[in-house]
Amino acid sequence: MNNPITVMLVEDNAEYRAVVNLALDDEKDIDLIAKFGTPEIALRGILDKSIPEPDVILLDLRLPGMSGLDALPYFKEYTPRSKVIILTQSDEEADVLLAITLGASGYLLKSASIRDILSGIKTVVKGGATLDPSVAKFILENLQNRLPKEKVKIELSQRELEIL
């Protein structure tokens, strides 16, 4: 039998933590090994080895003390094998782009269904990425708007035209 996917949740809202906990408890191939209300406490648990390095970290952005964005580089440094999925209410452009730039493997909004969260966890463990549909749409539009506006003009020599 394969080992279950290990997950750590960093979320300050106790009710939302409980919902995610209940959902993950029903999954035989996912094991929620730790829950924390702040990144500082989570990082301390990782550094003192009181919790093992998880396969996936579900990380909120708006947290008391250190924000999820501020904590992301530390998680990437201290848990290099862990994949980080941002799980937040923020769909702000700056948050999305910074989280991806800092190495997040996924960005889901808290409005995502439990099925989407579970799918996202499994996807990133397999080496993929997961994005909330509205975030994916924003990224696509952002990239499409950055394409060059003028077409590249290719001029062929007389000889090249003759050959064509």
C-alpha positions as a printed NumPy array, in Angstrom:
array([[  0.   ,   0.   ,   0.   ],
       [  1.257,   3.513,  -0.808],
       [  1.844,   5.976,   1.996],
       [ -0.86 ,   8.599,   2.38 ],
       [ -0.199,  12.174,   1.296],
       [  0.736,  14.174,   4.388],
       [ -0.743,  17.655,   4.746],
       [ -0.137,  20.549,   7.103],
       [ -2.755,  23.308,   7.383],
       [ -1.839,  26.876,   8.396],
       [ -5.119,  28.723,   8.92 ],
       [ -6.154,  31.153,  11.656],
       [ -9.924,  30.632,  11.35 ],
       [-10.743,  27.777,  13.735],
       [-14.065,  26.986,  12.032],
       [-12.479,  26.731,   8.587],
       [ -9.665,  24.595,  10.062],
       [-12.31 ,  22.259,  11.473],
       [-14.09 ,  21.984,   8.099],
       [-10.855,  21.139,   6.283],
       [ -9.939,  18.709,   9.054],
       [-13.284,  16.886,   8.728],
       [-12.975,  16.707,   4.955],
       [ -9.432,  15.342,   5.065],
       [-10.328,  12.822,   7.791],
       [-12.654,  11.108,   5.302],
       [ -9.826,  10.585,   2.804],
       [ -7.904,   7.338,   3.118],
       [ -4.996,   8.548,   0.961],
       [ -4.536,  11.921,   2.71 ],
       [ -3.356,  12.417,   6.286],
       [ -3.641,  15.813,   7.979],
       [ -0.572,  15.641,  10.228],
       [ -0.65 ,  19.17 ,  11.676],
       [ -2.851,  22.264,  11.997],
       [ -1.604,  25.673,  13.045],
       [ -3.145,  29.096,  13.504],
       [  0.027,  31.008,  12.652],
       [  3.031,  30.382,  10.424],
       [  5.424,  31.161,  13.249],
       [  4.184,  28.18 ,  15.279],
       [  4.171,  25.951,  12.182],
       [  7.736,  26.917,  11.333],
       [  8.838,  26.301,  14.907],
       [  7.332,  22.793,  14.725],
       [  9.216,  22.12 ,  11.512],
       [ 12.509,  23.503,  12.804],
       [ 12.412,  21.604,  16.094],
       [ 11.386,  18.445,  14.186],
       [  8.266,  17.946,  16.308],
       [  6.366,  17.444,  13.044],
       [  7.67 ,  15.691,   9.943],
       [  8.026,  17.528,   6.632],
       [  4.602,  17.332,   4.978],
       [  4.024,  16.581,   1.317],
       [  1.662,  19.565,   1.046],
       [  1.207,  22.759,   3.047],
       [ -2.168,  24.503,   2.783],
       [ -1.307,  28.11 ,   3.613],
       [ -3.645,  31.037,   4.206],
       [ -2.356,  34.509,   3.335],
       [ -4.098,  36.749,   5.849],
       [ -2.765,  35.51 ,   9.164],
       [ -2.05 ,  37.18 ,  12.492],
       [  1.611,  38.095,  12.843],
       [  3.562,  36.887,   9.82 ],
       [  1.474,  36.766,   6.653],
       [  1.366,  33.696,   4.462],
       [  3.292,  35.556,   1.763],
       [  6.01 ,  36.456,   4.258],
       [  6.113,  32.855,   5.496],
       [  6.183,  31.213,   2.06 ],
       [  9.954,  31.625,   1.482],
       [ 10.645,  30.093,   4.909],
       [  8.454,  27.081,   4.173],
       [ 10.224,  26.665,   0.821],
       [ 13.611,  26.827,   2.582],
       [ 12.853,  24.614,   5.595],
       [ 10.582,  22.103,   3.836],
       [ 12.076,  21.939,   0.329],
       [ 10.131,  18.83 ,  -0.677],
       [  6.791,  20.245,   0.449],
       [  4.419,  21.702,  -2.116],
       [  2.64 ,  24.846,  -0.952],
       [ -0.941,  25.545,  -1.969],
       [ -2.235,  28.973,  -1.059],
       [ -5.757,  28.621,   0.329],
       [ -7.147,  32.097,   0.869],
       [ -9.996,  34.532,   0.314],
       [ -7.738,  36.958,  -1.527],
       [ -7.996,  37.081,  -5.285],
       [ -5.991,  40.309,  -5.447],
       [ -3.619,  40.499,  -8.395],
       [ -0.575,  41.318,  -6.265],
       [ -1.178,  38.353,  -3.929],
       [ -1.637,  35.881,  -6.782],
       [  1.448,  36.997,  -8.677],
       [  3.664,  37.232,  -5.594],
       [  2.604,  33.802,  -4.309],
       [  3.397,  32.201,  -7.652],
       [  6.684,  34.095,  -7.889],
       [  7.647,  32.909,  -4.394],
       [  7.128,  29.285,  -5.387],
       [  3.551,  28.319,  -4.557],
       [  2.436,  25.187,  -6.409],
       [ -1.179,  26.213,  -6.295],
       [ -3.572,  29.027,  -5.512],
       [ -7.101,  28.198,  -4.411],
       [ -9.765,  30.437,  -2.976],
       [-11.585,  29.404,   0.185],
       [-14.761,  29.32 ,  -1.886],
       [-13.323,  26.22 ,  -3.618],
       [-15.182,  22.993,  -2.958],
       [-13.619,  20.307,  -0.812],
       [-13.422,  18.209,  -3.992],
       [-11.333,  20.967,  -5.64 ],
       [ -9.041,  21.172,  -2.612],
       [ -8.558,  17.39 ,  -2.554],
       [ -7.931,  17.353,  -6.291],
       [ -5.44 ,  20.215,  -5.902],
       [ -3.535,  18.34 ,  -3.203],
       [ -3.281,  15.213,  -5.352],
       [ -2.332,  17.231,  -8.445],
       [  0.581,  19.085,  -6.828],
       [  1.944,  15.896,  -5.252],
       [  2.107,  14.403,  -8.747],
       [  4.127,  17.42 ,  -9.924],
       [  1.291,  19.497, -11.346],
       [ -0.163,  22.82 , -10.3  ],
       [ -3.624,  23.849,  -9.191],
       [ -5.373,  27.163,  -9.697],
       [ -8.811,  28.427,  -8.817],
       [-10.687,  28.959, -12.108],
       [-11.018,  32.71 , -11.514],
       [ -7.292,  32.954, -10.744],
       [ -6.446,  30.952, -13.877],
       [ -8.632,  33.303, -15.929],
       [ -6.858,  36.319, -14.455],
       [ -3.43 ,  34.843, -15.239],
       [ -4.411,  34.001, -18.808],
       [ -5.777,  37.491, -19.406],
       [ -2.701,  39.02 , -17.81 ],
       [ -0.371,  37.041, -20.059],
       [ -2.467,  37.679, -23.169],
       [ -2.297,  41.409, -22.528],
       [  1.49 ,  41.229, -22.349],
       [  1.896,  39.802, -25.835],
       [  3.539,  42.151, -28.314],
       [  0.98 ,  44.362, -30.036],
       [  2.748,  44.714, -33.37 ],
       [  3.315,  41.841, -35.712],
       [  6.822,  40.894, -36.608],
       [  7.523,  41.81 , -40.199],
       [  9.715,  39.365, -42.026],
       [ 11.3  ,  40.608, -45.191],
       [ 12.608,  38.077, -47.662],
       [ 15.348,  38.728, -50.153],
       [ 14.611,  38.545, -53.886],
       [ 16.385,  35.177, -54.059],
       [ 14.34 ,  33.796, -51.136],
       [ 11.14 ,  34.882, -52.866],
       [ 12.26 ,  33.17 , -56.077],
       [ 12.888,  29.942, -54.233],
       [  9.474,  30.09 , -52.564]])
